[in-house]
Amino acid sequence: GNVYVVSNYNGEWAVLDSEDKEIVPFGKYNWIDGFDHELARVKVRNRYTGKSKWGIIDMHGNEVLPPEYDEIWKFLGKGRSDTRVVQDGVSQQFDLNDHSLCGFRRTRKYYDDPGWREEDVYSSYCDAIEGNCYDLDCDYDDPEMIAMYWNTH
């Protein structure tokens, strides 16, 4: 059924079902994003250090990714099937459909190089390099991301 992300006057967040029953109780997370792919980002802030950690929950309140990530890129309303997560400086791709994680590194195609050249540099999902765009796709046989050349503009 339908679930709703709500906050109260104290700034506490919760997830309720259509009968107003708590799926995620108020105050468990410091912030809850809306649901997309039946998943929502959640944030927990350490009240002593002020540092936040991110996680992902499903519509039943289960933690698909525990709140131990430094970053989880917004996917709500983006029309994506994956998002980027960062933990201790290491970036990975999280698949919003099968909930798998895989690491990635950037590959780059040069105009004078007929093949692909891999660099040990993390990149974002689409990176303009020398006028080209690269879209990342996960190769599950190799636990790293590979960049697929997709546009010459």
JSON list of N, CA and C in Angstrom, two decimals, residues 28-31 40-46 51-57 61-72 86-87:
[
{"chain": "A", "resi": 28, "resn": "LYS", "atom": "N", "xyz": [13.55, 8.24, 14.68]},
{"chain": "A", "resi": 28, "resn": "LYS", "atom": "CA", "xyz": [14.57, 7.22, 14.41]},
{"chain": "A", "resi": 28, "resn": "LYS", "atom": "C", "xyz": [15.66, 7.78, 13.50]},
{"chain": "A", "resi": 29, "resn": "TYR", "atom": "N", "xyz": [15.25, 8.59, 12.53]},
{"chain": "A", "resi": 29, "resn": "TYR", "atom": "CA", "xyz": [16.18, 9.23, 11.61]},
{"chain": "A", "resi": 29, "resn": "TYR", "atom": "C", "xyz": [16.00, 10.74, 11.73]},
{"chain": "A", "resi": 30, "resn": "ASN", "atom": "N", "xyz": [17.08, 11.48, 11.48]},
{"chain": "A", "resi": 30, "resn": "ASN", "atom": "CA", "xyz": [17.00, 12.94, 11.52]},
{"chain": "A", "resi": 30, "resn": "ASN", "atom": "C", "xyz": [16.36, 13.51, 10.27]},
{"chain": "A", "resi": 31, "resn": "TRP", "atom": "N", "xyz": [16.30, 12.73, 9.22]},
{"chain": "A", "resi": 31, "resn": "TRP", "atom": "CA", "xyz": [15.67, 13.18, 7.97]},
{"chain": "A", "resi": 31, "resn": "TRP", "atom": "C", "xyz": [15.36, 11.95, 7.13]},
{"chain": "A", "resi": 40, "resn": "ALA", "atom": "N", "xyz": [13.90, 5.05, 0.10]},
{"chain": "A", "resi": 40, "resn": "ALA", "atom": "CA", "xyz": [14.09, 6.44, 0.52]},
{"chain": "A", "resi": 40, "resn": "ALA", "atom": "C", "xyz": [15.44, 6.58, 1.22]},
{"chain": "A", "resi": 41, "resn": "ARG", "atom": "N", "xyz": [16.10, 7.72, 0.98]},
{"chain": "A", "resi": 41, "resn": "ARG", "atom": "CA", "xyz": [17.33, 8.03, 1.71]},
{"chain": "A", "resi": 41, "resn": "ARG", "atom": "C", "xyz": [16.96, 8.46, 3.13]},
{"chain": "A", "resi": 42, "resn": "VAL", "atom": "N", "xyz": [17.80, 8.09, 4.09]},
{"chain": "A", "resi": 42, "resn": "VAL", "atom": "CA", "xyz": [17.62, 8.52, 5.48]},
{"chain": "A", "resi": 42, "resn": "VAL", "atom": "C", "xyz": [18.95, 9.07, 5.98]},
{"chain": "A", "resi": 43, "resn": "LYS", "atom": "N", "xyz": [18.85, 9.98, 6.94]},
{"chain": "A", "resi": 43, "resn": "LYS", "atom": "CA", "xyz": [20.06, 10.58, 7.50]},
{"chain": "A", "resi": 43, "resn": "LYS", "atom": "C", "xyz": [20.00, 10.49, 9.02]},
{"chain": "A", "resi": 44, "resn": "VAL", "atom": "N", "xyz": [21.13, 10.13, 9.61]},
{"chain": "A", "resi": 44, "resn": "VAL", "atom": "CA", "xyz": [21.29, 10.10, 11.06]},
{"chain": "A", "resi": 44, "resn": "VAL", "atom": "C", "xyz": [22.43, 11.05, 11.39]},
{"chain": "A", "resi": 45, "resn": "ARG", "atom": "N", "xyz": [22.19, 11.99, 12.29]},
{"chain": "A", "resi": 45, "resn": "ARG", "atom": "CA", "xyz": [23.21, 12.95, 12.68]},
{"chain": "A", "resi": 45, "resn": "ARG", "atom": "C", "xyz": [23.68, 12.66, 14.09]},
{"chain": "A", "resi": 46, "resn": "ASN", "atom": "N", "xyz": [25.00, 12.58, 14.26]},
{"chain": "A", "resi": 46, "resn": "ASN", "atom": "CA", "xyz": [25.57, 12.41, 15.59]},
{"chain": "A", "resi": 46, "resn": "ASN", "atom": "C", "xyz": [25.45, 13.73, 16.33]},
{"chain": "A", "resi": 51, "resn": "LYS", "atom": "N", "xyz": [28.22, 15.34, 12.74]},
{"chain": "A", "resi": 51, "resn": "LYS", "atom": "CA", "xyz": [28.41, 14.66, 11.45]},
{"chain": "A", "resi": 51, "resn": "LYS", "atom": "C", "xyz": [27.23, 13.76, 11.14]},
{"chain": "A", "resi": 52, "resn": "SER", "atom": "N", "xyz": [26.88, 13.71, 9.86]},
{"chain": "A", "resi": 52, "resn": "SER", "atom": "CA", "xyz": [25.74, 12.91, 9.42]},
{"chain": "A", "resi": 52, "resn": "SER", "atom": "C", "xyz": [26.19, 11.68, 8.65]},
{"chain": "A", "resi": 53, "resn": "LYS", "atom": "N", "xyz": [25.42, 10.64, 8.72]},
{"chain": "A", "resi": 53, "resn": "LYS", "atom": "CA", "xyz": [25.60, 9.42, 7.93]},
{"chain": "A", "resi": 53, "resn": "LYS", "atom": "C", "xyz": [24.29, 9.14, 7.21]},
{"chain": "A", "resi": 54, "resn": "TRP", "atom": "N", "xyz": [24.41, 8.57, 6.04]},
{"chain": "A", "resi": 54, "resn": "TRP", "atom": "CA", "xyz": [23.25, 8.31, 5.17]},
{"chain": "A", "resi": 54, "resn": "TRP", "atom": "C", "xyz": [23.01, 6.81, 5.02]},
{"chain": "A", "resi": 55, "resn": "GLY", "atom": "N", "xyz": [21.75, 6.45, 4.81]},
{"chain": "A", "resi": 55, "resn": "GLY", "atom": "CA", "xyz": [21.37, 5.09, 4.51]},
{"chain": "A", "resi": 55, "resn": "GLY", "atom": "C", "xyz": [20.16, 5.09, 3.58]},
{"chain": "A", "resi": 56, "resn": "ILE", "atom": "N", "xyz": [19.66, 3.91, 3.28]},
{"chain": "A", "resi": 56, "resn": "ILE", "atom": "CA", "xyz": [18.47, 3.76, 2.44]},
{"chain": "A", "resi": 56, "resn": "ILE", "atom": "C", "xyz": [17.54, 2.75, 3.10]},
{"chain": "A", "resi": 57, "resn": "ILE", "atom": "N", "xyz": [16.25, 3.11, 3.17]},
{"chain": "A", "resi": 57, "resn": "ILE", "atom": "CA", "xyz": [15.24, 2.19, 3.70]},
{"chain": "A", "resi": 57, "resn": "ILE", "atom": "C", "xyz": [14.24, 1.84, 2.61]},
{"chain": "A", "resi": 61, "resn": "GLY", "atom": "N", "xyz": [10.27, -0.04, 6.10]},
{"chain": "A", "resi": 61, "resn": "GLY", "atom": "CA", "xyz": [11.13, 0.47, 7.17]},
{"chain": "A", "resi": 61, "resn": "GLY", "atom": "C", "xyz": [12.42, -0.32, 7.34]},
{"chain": "A", "resi": 62, "resn": "ASN", "atom": "N", "xyz": [12.65, -1.32, 6.50]},
{"chain": "A", "resi": 62, "resn": "ASN", "atom": "CA", "xyz": [13.89, -2.10, 6.58]},
{"chain": "A", "resi": 62, "resn": "ASN", "atom": "C", "xyz": [15.05, -1.29, 6.02]},
{"chain": "A", "resi": 63, "resn": "GLU", "atom": "N", "xyz": [16.19, -1.37, 6.65]},
{"chain": "A", "resi": 63, "resn": "GLU", "atom": "CA", "xyz": [17.39, -0.70, 6.15]},
{"chain": "A", "resi": 63, "resn": "GLU", "atom": "C", "xyz": [18.01, -1.54, 5.04]},
{"chain": "A", "resi": 64, "resn": "VAL", "atom": "N", "xyz": [17.91, -1.04, 3.83]},
{"chain": "A", "resi": 64, "resn": "VAL", "atom": "CA", "xyz": [18.53, -1.69, 2.67]},
{"chain": "A", "resi": 64, "resn": "VAL", "atom": "C", "xyz": [20.03, -1.40, 2.69]},
{"chain": "A", "resi": 65, "resn": "LEU", "atom": "N", "xyz": [20.38, -0.16, 2.99]},
{"chain": "A", "resi": 65, "resn": "LEU", "atom": "CA", "xyz": [21.76, 0.23, 3.28]},
{"chain": "A", "resi": 65, "resn": "LEU", "atom": "C", "xyz": [21.72, 0.90, 4.65]},
{"chain": "A", "resi": 66, "resn": "PRO", "atom": "N", "xyz": [22.50, 0.42, 5.61]},
{"chain": "A", "resi": 66, "resn": "PRO", "atom": "CA", "xyz": [22.48, 1.03, 6.94]},
{"chain": "A", "resi": 66, "resn": "PRO", "atom": "C", "xyz": [23.03, 2.46, 6.88]},
{"chain": "A", "resi": 67, "resn": "PRO", "atom": "N", "xyz": [22.64, 3.31, 7.80]},
{"chain": "A", "resi": 67, "resn": "PRO", "atom": "CA", "xyz": [23.12, 4.70, 7.78]},
{"chain": "A", "resi": 67, "resn": "PRO", "atom": "C", "xyz": [24.57, 4.82, 8.25]},
{"chain": "A", "resi": 68, "resn": "GLU", "atom": "N", "xyz": [25.47, 4.42, 7.35]},
{"chain": "A", "resi": 68, "resn": "GLU", "atom": "CA", "xyz": [26.90, 4.49, 7.64]},
{"chain": "A", "resi": 68, "resn": "GLU", "atom": "C", "xyz": [27.69, 5.07, 6.47]},
{"chain": "A", "resi": 69, "resn": "TYR", "atom": "N", "xyz": [26.97, 5.69, 5.52]},
{"chain": "A", "resi": 69, "resn": "TYR", "atom": "CA", "xyz": [27.61, 6.26, 4.33]},
{"chain": "A", "resi": 69, "resn": "TYR", "atom": "C", "xyz": [27.76, 7.77, 4.48]},
{"chain": "A", "resi": 70, "resn": "ASP", "atom": "N", "xyz": [28.88, 8.29, 3.99]},
{"chain": "A", "resi": 70, "resn": "ASP", "atom": "CA", "xyz": [29.14, 9.73, 4.05]},
{"chain": "A", "resi": 70, "resn": "ASP", "atom": "C", "xyz": [28.25, 10.50, 3.09]},
{"chain": "A", "resi": 71, "resn": "GLU", "atom": "N", "xyz": [27.93, 9.89, 1.96]},
{"chain": "A", "resi": 71, "resn": "GLU", "atom": "CA", "xyz": [27.06, 10.51, 0.95]},
{"chain": "A", "resi": 71, "resn": "GLU", "atom": "C", "xyz": [26.22, 9.43, 0.30]},
{"chain": "A", "resi": 72, "resn": "ILE", "atom": "N", "xyz": [25.00, 9.78, -0.02]},
{"chain": "A", "resi": 72, "resn": "ILE", "atom": "CA", "xyz": [24.17, 9.01, -0.94]},
{"chain": "A", "resi": 72, "resn": "ILE", "atom": "C", "xyz": [23.49, 10.04, -1.83]},
{"chain": "A", "resi": 86, "resn": "VAL", "atom": "N", "xyz": [28.95, 6.91, -1.11]},
{"chain": "A", "resi": 86, "resn": "VAL", "atom": "CA", "xyz": [30.36, 7.13, -0.76]},
{"chain": "A", "resi": 86, "resn": "VAL", "atom": "C", "xyz": [30.55, 6.78, 0.70]},
{"chain": "A", "resi": 87, "resn": "GLN", "atom": "N", "xyz": [31.54, 5.95, 0.96]},
{"chain": "A", "resi": 87, "resn": "GLN", "atom": "CA", "xyz": [31.87, 5.55, 2.33]},
{"chain": "A", "resi": 87, "resn": "GLN", "atom": "C", "xyz": [33.38, 5.58, 2.49]}
]
